[in-house]
């Protein structure tokens, strides 16, 4: 199943390189660096490639952090003070990230939630049954491009479908995931696993994303060749899954690649993505650029290339409406975030003003 790993080359790697280290900094003290393997509430399990530590955040870190995105996430590299005798560590800072997958936190509060950091590949997992949803996949693709990592789509439960069904679903997916590799696999027969492993080279970090019940935990067990994640059957009536993974965790695969498993998402609320619309919807934006007028609204304007594409079948109405919906959603999120930033700044100045008034009042009383 796995490409053979060169044992001599692996032994020559430093401990950090064995868990994905790829920084160029020569002046960094590597003895004080570790990677976040698991996050559970306020507890962190970190590794330096040799020893695992139970870590907590330093007081200075907690006093200086101003945003939820600045807290350590699975996949992060952190500067730590190790207490080797106790196998504990104190996190002093998070090293700069090369990529990060962020979504709007569930609920009504305007807040970003970090899903994973420093990944090279985003594996968007969906099943080949009737739970597959192209519109949801577009959302994942948009967030994957925005993260800075490379998306790959993994379709599970291949053993439950006929060959012509698999081909039909893959064709549907390829229409919305333009230029993105699509791999169909079976965790039961391991059919397609070799094709998937071709996208997971040694030293690269991938994150698994998708809804509950699509087979992410089972895939982790398959790739590790041992049961490390609990799995449950989906409901046969509607192919809906149940949550089994309750936290995010990074695993080292036998071939030297790294894999972050995440809990299934009921929904993926976008946090950002404006700069990646051209990647996720390259077909739509190409048609837009070919419109006669730069400010074409794709309604009744003459020379509208988008309307032409819709009428002759080059572009589906569902995909175009999804594109517009995501544009509106991103604009709405940006307005909410701007309002939140404005209120936070306003409250900060109110506190500073109050502190100044209290200070002046104190000086007056002393006189």
mmCIF file of C-alpha atoms in Angstrom:
data_model
loop_
_atom_site.group_PDB
_atom_site.id
_atom_site.type_symbol
_atom_site.label_atom_id
_atom_site.label_comp_id
_atom_site.label_asym_id
_atom_site.label_seq_id
_atom_site.Cartn_x
_atom_site.Cartn_y
_atom_site.Cartn_z
ATOM 1 C CA UNK A 1 0.000 0.000 0.000
ATOM 2 C CA UNK A 2 2.696 2.483 0.961
ATOM 3 C CA UNK A 3 5.649 3.540 -1.180
ATOM 4 C CA UNK A 4 8.831 2.075 0.286
ATOM 5 C CA UNK A 5 10.622 4.523 2.571
ATOM 6 C CA UNK A 6 14.376 4.809 2.253
ATOM 7 C CA UNK A 7 15.448 3.781 5.766
ATOM 8 C CA UNK A 8 18.922 5.248 5.401
ATOM 9 C CA UNK A 9 17.542 8.612 4.294
ATOM 10 C CA UNK A 10 14.947 8.517 7.089
ATOM 11 C CA UNK A 11 17.626 7.838 9.735
ATOM 12 C CA UNK A 12 19.630 10.799 8.423
ATOM 13 C CA UNK A 13 16.704 13.160 8.966
ATOM 14 C CA UNK A 14 16.682 15.276 12.085
ATOM 15 C CA UNK A 15 13.938 14.594 14.628
ATOM 16 C CA UNK A 16 12.066 17.728 13.537
ATOM 17 C CA UNK A 17 12.306 16.795 9.850
ATOM 18 C CA UNK A 18 10.623 13.480 10.670
ATOM 19 C CA UNK A 19 7.525 15.436 11.716
ATOM 20 C CA UNK A 20 7.507 17.805 8.752
ATOM 21 C CA UNK A 21 10.019 20.572 9.585
ATOM 22 C CA UNK A 22 10.718 22.712 6.519
ATOM 23 C CA UNK A 23 11.883 26.075 7.880
ATOM 24 C CA UNK A 24 15.013 27.668 6.407
ATOM 25 C CA UNK A 25 15.992 29.750 9.440
ATOM 26 C CA UNK A 26 19.582 29.010 10.395
ATOM 27 C CA UNK A 27 19.561 31.101 13.562
ATOM 28 C CA UNK A 28 16.593 29.315 15.148
ATOM 29 C CA UNK A 29 17.270 27.192 18.213
ATOM 30 C CA UNK A 30 15.831 23.890 17.063
ATOM 31 C CA UNK A 31 16.236 22.386 20.519
ATOM 32 C CA UNK A 32 13.424 24.691 21.665
ATOM 33 C CA UNK A 33 11.058 23.840 18.788
ATOM 34 C CA UNK A 34 8.200 21.343 18.812
ATOM 35 C CA UNK A 35 5.060 20.640 16.783
ATOM 36 C CA UNK A 36 1.499 20.618 18.108
ATOM 37 C CA UNK A 37 0.092 17.113 17.671
ATOM 38 C CA UNK A 38 -3.202 17.384 19.580
ATOM 39 C CA UNK A 39 -5.344 20.177 20.993
ATOM 40 C CA UNK A 40 -8.035 19.425 23.567
ATOM 41 C CA UNK A 41 -9.512 22.548 25.162
ATOM 42 C CA UNK A 42 -6.564 24.143 27.009
ATOM 43 C CA UNK A 43 -4.300 21.107 26.815
ATOM 44 C CA UNK A 44 -1.657 20.594 24.125
ATOM 45 C CA UNK A 45 0.304 17.481 23.226
ATOM 46 C CA UNK A 46 3.480 18.437 21.364
ATOM 47 C CA UNK A 47 6.419 16.538 19.898
ATOM 48 C CA UNK A 48 9.991 17.364 18.946
ATOM 49 C CA UNK A 49 10.169 14.240 16.781
ATOM 50 C CA UNK A 50 11.723 12.253 19.596
ATOM 51 C CA UNK A 51 9.761 12.911 22.786
ATOM 52 C CA UNK A 52 6.147 13.939 23.341
ATOM 53 C CA UNK A 53 5.273 16.506 25.995
ATOM 54 C CA UNK A 54 2.110 17.719 27.677
ATOM 55 C CA UNK A 55 2.242 21.491 27.225
ATOM 56 C CA UNK A 56 0.497 24.625 28.474
ATOM 57 C CA UNK A 57 0.728 28.271 27.467
ATOM 58 C CA UNK A 58 3.059 30.633 29.313
ATOM 59 C CA UNK A 59 1.611 33.540 31.273
ATOM 60 C CA UNK A 60 3.380 35.997 28.987
ATOM 61 C CA UNK A 61 1.796 34.332 25.937
ATOM 62 C CA UNK A 62 -1.678 34.542 27.481
ATOM 63 C CA UNK A 63 -1.191 38.204 28.391
ATOM 64 C CA UNK A 64 -0.057 39.142 24.894
ATOM 65 C CA UNK A 65 -2.500 37.125 22.759
ATOM 66 C CA UNK A 66 -5.225 39.325 21.282
ATOM 67 C CA UNK A 67 -6.985 37.044 18.790
ATOM 68 C CA UNK A 68 -8.273 33.474 18.886
ATOM 69 C CA UNK A 69 -6.303 32.760 15.702
ATOM 70 C CA UNK A 70 -3.058 33.379 17.585
ATOM 71 C CA UNK A 71 -3.511 30.367 19.860
ATOM 72 C CA UNK A 72 -1.653 27.172 18.889
ATOM 73 C CA UNK A 73 -3.466 24.828 16.499
ATOM 74 C CA UNK A 74 -2.733 21.280 15.401
ATOM 75 C CA UNK A 75 0.156 21.418 12.933
ATOM 76 C CA UNK A 76 1.670 24.565 14.439
ATOM 77 C CA UNK A 77 5.360 24.855 15.216
ATOM 78 C CA UNK A 78 5.955 26.378 18.638
ATOM 79 C CA UNK A 79 8.870 27.766 20.620
ATOM 80 C CA UNK A 80 8.856 25.985 23.981
ATOM 81 C CA UNK A 81 10.687 25.550 27.257
ATOM 82 C CA UNK A 82 10.998 21.814 27.895
ATOM 83 C CA UNK A 83 10.833 20.164 31.303
ATOM 84 C CA UNK A 84 12.235 16.863 30.100
ATOM 85 C CA UNK A 85 12.220 15.042 33.439
ATOM 86 C CA UNK A 86 8.480 15.640 33.729
ATOM 87 C CA UNK A 87 7.764 15.348 29.982
ATOM 88 C CA UNK A 88 6.037 18.707 30.198
ATOM 89 C CA UNK A 89 6.631 21.955 28.326
ATOM 90 C CA UNK A 90 5.663 25.613 28.313
ATOM 91 C CA UNK A 91 4.692 27.243 24.994
ATOM 92 C CA UNK A 92 6.240 30.701 24.608
ATOM 93 C CA UNK A 93 5.169 31.573 21.048
ATOM 94 C CA UNK A 94 3.767 30.218 17.804
ATOM 95 C CA UNK A 95 6.177 30.299 14.855
ATOM 96 C CA UNK A 96 4.963 31.958 11.606
ATOM 97 C CA UNK A 97 2.565 29.750 9.655
ATOM 98 C CA UNK A 98 2.982 28.882 5.981
ATOM 99 C CA UNK A 99 -0.699 27.921 5.664
ATOM 100 C CA UNK A 100 -3.842 27.826 7.790
ATOM 101 C CA UNK A 101 -7.393 26.565 7.330
ATOM 102 C CA UNK A 102 -9.826 28.957 9.008
ATOM 103 C CA UNK A 103 -13.610 28.976 9.190
ATOM 104 C CA UNK A 104 -16.274 31.081 10.853
ATOM 105 C CA UNK A 105 -16.933 29.532 14.271
ATOM 106 C CA UNK A 106 -20.301 27.836 14.693
ATOM 107 C CA UNK A 107 -23.042 29.918 16.274
ATOM 108 C CA UNK A 108 -23.899 33.589 15.999
ATOM 109 C CA UNK A 109 -20.702 35.051 17.435
ATOM 110 C CA UNK A 110 -18.415 36.671 14.836
ATOM 111 C CA UNK A 111 -15.230 34.743 15.496
ATOM 112 C CA UNK A 112 -12.692 32.823 13.447
ATOM 113 C CA UNK A 113 -11.872 29.206 14.267
ATOM 114 C CA UNK A 114 -8.514 27.724 13.334
ATOM 115 C CA UNK A 115 -8.935 24.175 12.021
ATOM 116 C CA UNK A 116 -5.325 23.277 11.165
ATOM 117 C CA UNK A 117 -2.005 24.935 10.380
ATOM 118 C CA UNK A 118 1.104 24.348 8.276
ATOM 119 C CA UNK A 119 -0.437 21.778 5.971
ATOM 120 C CA UNK A 120 0.691 21.259 2.385
ATOM 121 C CA UNK A 121 -2.406 19.384 1.218
ATOM 122 C CA UNK A 122 -6.121 19.623 2.001
ATOM 123 C CA UNK A 123 -7.911 16.294 1.515
ATOM 124 C CA UNK A 124 -11.593 17.124 0.963
ATOM 125 C CA UNK A 125 -13.374 13.879 1.806
ATOM 126 C CA UNK A 126 -16.861 12.993 0.595
ATOM 127 C CA UNK A 127 -18.618 9.692 0.099
ATOM 128 C CA UNK A 128 -19.858 8.350 -3.217
ATOM 129 C CA UNK A 129 -23.366 7.814 -1.797
ATOM 130 C CA UNK A 130 -26.257 10.288 -1.939
ATOM 131 C CA UNK A 131 -24.689 12.513 0.733
ATOM 132 C CA UNK A 132 -22.380 13.970 -1.953
ATOM 133 C CA UNK A 133 -23.117 17.662 -2.487
ATOM 134 C CA UNK A 134 -21.341 19.700 -5.168
ATOM 135 C CA UNK A 135 -22.307 23.035 -3.597
ATOM 136 C CA UNK A 136 -20.765 22.030 -0.273
ATOM 137 C CA UNK A 137 -17.664 20.854 -2.112
ATOM 138 C CA UNK A 138 -17.324 24.298 -3.718
ATOM 139 C CA UNK A 139 -17.252 25.831 -0.237
ATOM 140 C CA UNK A 140 -14.505 23.452 0.865
ATOM 141 C CA UNK A 141 -12.498 24.138 -2.285
ATOM 142 C CA UNK A 142 -12.762 27.898 -1.783
ATOM 143 C CA UNK A 143 -11.523 27.594 1.816
ATOM 144 C CA UNK A 144 -8.784 25.160 0.774
ATOM 145 C CA UNK A 145 -7.409 27.581 -1.835
ATOM 146 C CA UNK A 146 -7.617 30.409 0.701
ATOM 147 C CA UNK A 147 -5.622 28.339 3.209
ATOM 148 C CA UNK A 148 -2.539 28.311 0.984
ATOM 149 C CA UNK A 149 -2.501 24.509 0.634
ATOM 150 C CA UNK A 150 -3.200 22.271 -2.375
ATOM 151 C CA UNK A 151 -6.652 20.626 -2.519
ATOM 152 C CA UNK A 152 -7.210 16.964 -3.378
ATOM 153 C CA UNK A 153 -10.704 15.427 -3.398
ATOM 154 C CA UNK A 154 -11.134 11.950 -1.926
ATOM 155 C CA UNK A 155 -14.354 10.022 -2.645
ATOM 156 C CA UNK A 156 -14.889 7.124 -0.225
ATOM 157 C CA UNK A 157 -17.098 4.016 -0.183
ATOM 158 C CA UNK A 158 -16.095 2.972 -3.709
ATOM 159 C CA UNK A 159 -16.903 -0.644 -2.833
ATOM 160 C CA UNK A 160 -20.590 0.289 -2.383
ATOM 161 C CA UNK A 161 -20.993 1.602 -5.949
ATOM 162 C CA UNK A 162 -20.952 0.131 -9.430
ATOM 163 C CA UNK A 163 -18.128 1.215 -11.735
ATOM 164 C CA UNK A 164 -20.436 3.355 -13.903
ATOM 165 C CA UNK A 165 -21.789 5.104 -10.762
ATOM 166 C CA UNK A 166 -18.237 5.914 -9.638
ATOM 167 C CA UNK A 167 -17.373 7.311 -13.063
ATOM 168 C CA UNK A 168 -20.553 9.421 -13.098
ATOM 169 C CA UNK A 169 -19.908 10.930 -9.651
ATOM 170 C CA UNK A 170 -16.256 11.631 -10.460
ATOM 171 C CA UNK A 171 -17.343 13.455 -13.637
ATOM 172 C CA UNK A 172 -19.794 15.569 -11.594
ATOM 173 C CA UNK A 173 -17.100 16.441 -9.093
ATOM 174 C CA UNK A 174 -14.547 17.298 -11.780
ATOM 175 C CA UNK A 175 -16.988 19.851 -13.227
ATOM 176 C CA UNK A 176 -16.863 21.911 -10.013
ATOM 177 C CA UNK A 177 -13.308 21.026 -8.958
ATOM 178 C CA UNK A 178 -11.540 22.229 -12.095
ATOM 179 C CA UNK A 179 -7.956 21.002 -12.236
ATOM 180 C CA UNK A 180 -8.150 19.387 -8.792
ATOM 181 C CA UNK A 181 -7.088 15.714 -8.446
ATOM 182 C CA UNK A 182 -10.055 13.440 -7.658
ATOM 183 C CA UNK A 183 -9.391 10.003 -6.154
ATOM 184 C CA UNK A 184 -12.028 7.331 -5.471
ATOM 185 C CA UNK A 185 -11.142 4.828 -2.740
ATOM 186 C CA UNK A 186 -12.503 1.995 -0.650
ATOM 187 C CA UNK A 187 -11.453 1.606 2.972
ATOM 188 C CA UNK A 188 -12.810 -1.966 2.837
ATOM 189 C CA UNK A 189 -10.931 -3.312 -0.192
ATOM 190 C CA UNK A 190 -8.165 -0.619 -0.194
ATOM 191 C CA UNK A 191 -8.922 -0.019 -3.879
ATOM 192 C CA UNK A 192 -7.578 3.424 -4.812
ATOM 193 C CA UNK A 193 -5.372 3.806 -1.724
ATOM 194 C CA UNK A 194 -2.210 3.628 -3.839
ATOM 195 C CA UNK A 195 -3.571 6.483 -5.980
ATOM 196 C CA UNK A 196 -4.211 8.519 -2.844
ATOM 197 C CA UNK A 197 -0.745 7.832 -1.444
ATOM 198 C CA UNK A 198 0.761 9.318 -4.602
ATOM 199 C CA UNK A 199 -0.513 12.684 -3.273
ATOM 200 C CA UNK A 200 0.975 12.119 0.197
ATOM 201 C CA UNK A 201 4.778 12.114 -0.105
ATOM 202 C CA UNK A 202 7.080 11.779 2.902
ATOM 203 C CA UNK A 203 7.526 14.982 4.876
ATOM 204 C CA UNK A 204 4.310 16.579 3.578
ATOM 205 C CA UNK A 205 1.409 17.366 5.899
ATOM 206 C CA UNK A 206 -2.206 16.807 4.854
ATOM 207 C CA UNK A 207 -5.430 17.652 6.666
ATOM 208 C CA UNK A 208 -8.635 15.627 6.330
ATOM 209 C CA UNK A 209 -11.797 17.714 6.015
ATOM 210 C CA UNK A 210 -15.389 16.735 5.390
ATOM 211 C CA UNK A 211 -18.786 16.048 6.897
ATOM 212 C CA UNK A 212 -19.473 13.447 9.573
ATOM 213 C CA UNK A 213 -19.797 9.887 8.339
ATOM 214 C CA UNK A 214 -17.862 10.218 5.078
ATOM 215 C CA UNK A 215 -15.151 7.861 6.320
ATOM 216 C CA UNK A 216 -12.360 10.156 7.544
ATOM 217 C CA UNK A 217 -11.668 8.206 10.738
ATOM 218 C CA UNK A 218 -11.814 4.911 8.871
ATOM 219 C CA UNK A 219 -9.385 6.328 6.318
ATOM 220 C CA UNK A 220 -6.968 7.290 9.108
ATOM 221 C CA UNK A 221 -7.117 3.712 10.417
ATOM 222 C CA UNK A 222 -6.560 2.364 6.892
ATOM 223 C CA UNK A 223 -3.559 4.605 6.215
ATOM 224 C CA UNK A 224 -1.984 3.820 9.594
ATOM 225 C CA UNK A 225 -2.854 0.117 9.234
ATOM 226 C CA UNK A 226 -4.151 0.084 12.824
ATOM 227 C CA UNK A 227 -7.248 1.242 14.682
ATOM 228 C CA UNK A 228 -6.471 4.612 16.263
ATOM 229 C CA UNK A 229 -9.795 6.364 15.620
ATOM 230 C CA UNK A 230 -13.254 5.228 16.684
ATOM 231 C CA UNK A 231 -15.672 4.659 13.808
ATOM 232 C CA UNK A 232 -19.470 4.353 13.575
ATOM 233 C CA UNK A 233 -21.834 3.335 10.809
ATOM 234 C CA UNK A 234 -23.831 6.015 9.018
ATOM 235 C CA UNK A 235 -27.631 6.057 8.998
ATOM 236 C CA UNK A 236 -28.751 3.939 6.054
ATOM 237 C CA UNK A 237 -31.874 6.065 5.440
ATOM 238 C CA UNK A 238 -30.089 9.265 4.481
ATOM 239 C CA UNK A 239 -26.353 8.466 4.508
ATOM 240 C CA UNK A 240 -25.884 11.039 7.278
ATOM 241 C CA UNK A 241 -22.967 10.418 9.587
ATOM 242 C CA UNK A 242 -22.361 10.702 13.290
ATOM 243 C CA UNK A 243 -19.485 12.469 15.005
ATOM 244 C CA UNK A 244 -16.741 10.060 16.070
ATOM 245 C CA UNK A 245 -13.604 12.226 16.071
ATOM 246 C CA UNK A 246 -13.921 14.761 18.899
ATOM 247 C CA UNK A 247 -10.620 16.593 18.550
ATOM 248 C CA UNK A 248 -7.925 17.391 16.005
ATOM 249 C CA UNK A 249 -4.847 15.186 15.935
ATOM 250 C CA UNK A 250 -1.720 14.822 13.797
ATOM 251 C CA UNK A 251 -0.489 11.337 12.862
ATOM 252 C CA UNK A 252 2.736 10.178 11.197
ATOM 253 C CA UNK A 253 2.031 7.693 8.387
ATOM 254 C CA UNK A 254 4.298 4.699 7.693
ATOM 255 C CA UNK A 255 5.701 6.350 4.539
ATOM 256 C CA UNK A 256 6.760 9.491 6.444
ATOM 257 C CA UNK A 257 3.825 11.712 5.413
ATOM 258 C CA UNK A 258 1.795 13.443 8.134
ATOM 259 C CA UNK A 259 -1.976 13.522 8.447
ATOM 260 C CA UNK A 260 -4.251 15.762 10.543
ATOM 261 C CA UNK A 261 -7.672 14.303 11.324
ATOM 262 C CA UNK A 262 -10.482 16.689 12.265
ATOM 263 C CA UNK A 263 -14.032 16.297 13.592
ATOM 264 C CA UNK A 264 -16.731 16.220 10.931
ATOM 265 C CA UNK A 265 -18.309 19.577 10.098
ATOM 266 C CA UNK A 266 -22.088 19.937 10.017
ATOM 267 C CA UNK A 267 -21.521 23.114 8.038
ATOM 268 C CA UNK A 268 -18.590 25.127 6.770
ATOM 269 C CA UNK A 269 -19.192 28.812 7.374
ATOM 270 C CA UNK A 270 -16.732 30.912 5.409
ATOM 271 C CA UNK A 271 -14.431 33.357 7.189
ATOM 272 C CA UNK A 272 -12.551 34.608 4.152
ATOM 273 C CA UNK A 273 -12.094 33.650 0.526
ATOM 274 C CA UNK A 274 -12.427 36.688 -1.724
ATOM 275 C CA UNK A 275 -8.877 36.307 -3.031
ATOM 276 C CA UNK A 276 -9.474 32.664 -4.002
ATOM 277 C CA UNK A 277 -12.733 32.982 -5.938
ATOM 278 C CA UNK A 278 -10.733 33.023 -9.175
ATOM 279 C CA UNK A 279 -9.195 29.646 -8.277
ATOM 280 C CA UNK A 280 -12.374 27.947 -7.054
ATOM 281 C CA UNK A 281 -14.531 29.412 -9.852
ATOM 282 C CA UNK A 282 -12.026 29.898 -12.655
ATOM 283 C CA UNK A 283 -14.645 28.975 -15.285
ATOM 284 C CA UNK A 284 -17.185 31.575 -14.118
ATOM 285 C CA UNK A 285 -14.605 34.328 -13.779
ATOM 286 C CA UNK A 286 -13.228 33.564 -17.251
ATOM 287 C CA UNK A 287 -16.702 34.064 -18.695
ATOM 288 C CA UNK A 288 -17.073 37.302 -16.719
ATOM 289 C CA UNK A 289 -13.862 38.684 -18.177
ATOM 290 C CA UNK A 290 -15.209 37.988 -21.668
ATOM 291 C CA UNK A 291 -18.343 40.102 -21.118
ATOM 292 C CA UNK A 292 -18.640 43.188 -23.312
ATOM 293 C CA UNK A 293 -18.940 45.528 -20.314
ATOM 294 C CA UNK A 294 -16.650 45.434 -17.267
ATOM 295 C CA UNK A 295 -19.578 46.208 -14.943
ATOM 296 C CA UNK A 296 -21.889 43.627 -16.531
ATOM 297 C CA UNK A 297 -24.492 42.330 -14.069
ATOM 298 C CA UNK A 298 -25.218 39.253 -16.235
ATOM 299 C CA UNK A 299 -28.868 40.132 -16.553
ATOM 300 C CA UNK A 300 -30.074 41.863 -19.719
ATOM 301 C CA UNK A 301 -26.863 43.581 -20.847
ATOM 302 C CA UNK A 302 -25.824 43.026 -24.498
ATOM 303 C CA UNK A 303 -22.673 40.997 -25.100
ATOM 304 C CA UNK A 304 -22.927 39.128 -21.758
ATOM 305 C CA UNK A 305 -20.689 36.072 -22.076
ATOM 306 C CA UNK A 306 -22.032 34.597 -18.813
ATOM 307 C CA UNK A 307 -25.652 34.583 -20.082
ATOM 308 C CA UNK A 308 -24.435 33.034 -23.318
ATOM 309 C CA UNK A 309 -22.602 30.272 -21.399
ATOM 310 C CA UNK A 310 -25.727 29.605 -19.309
ATOM 311 C CA UNK A 311 -27.937 29.380 -22.393
ATOM 312 C CA UNK A 312 -25.673 27.073 -24.400
ATOM 313 C CA UNK A 313 -24.855 24.764 -21.471
ATOM 314 C CA UNK A 314 -21.205 25.728 -20.975
ATOM 315 C CA UNK A 315 -22.104 26.839 -17.435
ATOM 316 C CA UNK A 316 -24.820 25.383 -15.220
ATOM 317 C CA UNK A 317 -27.330 27.665 -13.533
ATOM 318 C CA UNK A 318 -26.678 25.877 -10.201
ATOM 319 C CA UNK A 319 -22.943 26.617 -10.311
ATOM 320 C CA UNK A 320 -23.468 30.243 -11.306
ATOM 321 C CA UNK A 321 -25.991 30.779 -8.504
ATOM 322 C CA UNK A 322 -23.591 29.101 -6.055
ATOM 323 C CA UNK A 323 -20.873 31.519 -7.191
ATOM 324 C CA UNK A 324 -23.163 34.489 -6.577
ATOM 325 C CA UNK A 325 -24.318 33.126 -3.216
ATOM 326 C CA UNK A 326 -20.741 32.702 -2.003
ATOM 327 C CA UNK A 327 -19.882 36.219 -3.167
ATOM 328 C CA UNK A 328 -22.813 37.599 -1.141
ATOM 329 C CA UNK A 329 -21.879 35.494 1.874
ATOM 330 C CA UNK A 330 -18.265 36.667 1.810
ATOM 331 C CA UNK A 331 -19.366 40.301 1.486
ATOM 332 C CA UNK A 332 -21.733 39.838 4.434
ATOM 333 C CA UNK A 333 -19.007 38.208 6.553
ATOM 334 C CA UNK A 334 -16.608 41.042 5.709
ATOM 335 C CA UNK A 335 -19.187 43.610 6.867
ATOM 336 C CA UNK A 336 -19.708 41.691 10.125
ATOM 337 C CA UNK A 337 -15.963 41.455 10.699
ATOM 338 C CA UNK A 338 -15.502 45.171 9.973
ATOM 339 C CA UNK A 339 -18.311 45.993 12.420
ATOM 340 C CA UNK A 340 -16.734 43.770 15.047
ATOM 341 C CA UNK A 341 -13.334 45.446 14.540
ATOM 342 C CA UNK A 342 -14.979 48.875 14.800
ATOM 343 C CA UNK A 343 -16.734 47.966 18.067
ATOM 344 C CA UNK A 344 -13.576 46.455 19.534
ATOM 345 C CA UNK A 345 -11.600 49.587 18.701
ATOM 346 C CA UNK A 346 -14.374 51.805 20.104
ATOM 347 C CA UNK A 347 -14.415 49.790 23.358
ATOM 348 C CA UNK A 348 -10.622 49.980 23.589
ATOM 349 C CA UNK A 349 -10.705 53.776 23.388
ATOM 350 C CA UNK A 350 -13.529 53.914 25.954
ATOM 351 C CA UNK A 351 -11.406 51.874 28.367
ATOM 352 C CA UNK A 352 -8.351 54.057 27.757
ATOM 353 C CA UNK A 353 -10.465 57.178 28.331
ATOM 354 C CA UNK A 354 -11.873 55.719 31.548
ATOM 355 C CA UNK A 355 -8.387 54.789 32.763
ATOM 356 C CA UNK A 356 -7.210 58.344 32.014
ATOM 357 C CA UNK A 357 -10.158 59.845 33.867
ATOM 358 C CA UNK A 358 -9.579 57.578 36.867
ATOM 359 C CA UNK A 359 -5.909 58.546 36.872
ATOM 360 C CA UNK A 360 -6.722 62.283 36.721
ATOM 361 C CA UNK A 361 -9.265 61.842 39.494
ATOM 362 C CA UNK A 362 -6.670 60.079 41.644
ATOM 363 C CA UNK A 363 -4.127 62.883 41.107
ATOM 364 C CA UNK A 364 -6.786 65.488 41.969
ATOM 365 C CA UNK A 365 -7.567 63.750 45.260
ATOM 366 C CA UNK A 366 -3.876 63.626 46.190
ATOM 367 C CA UNK A 367 -3.600 67.380 45.760
#
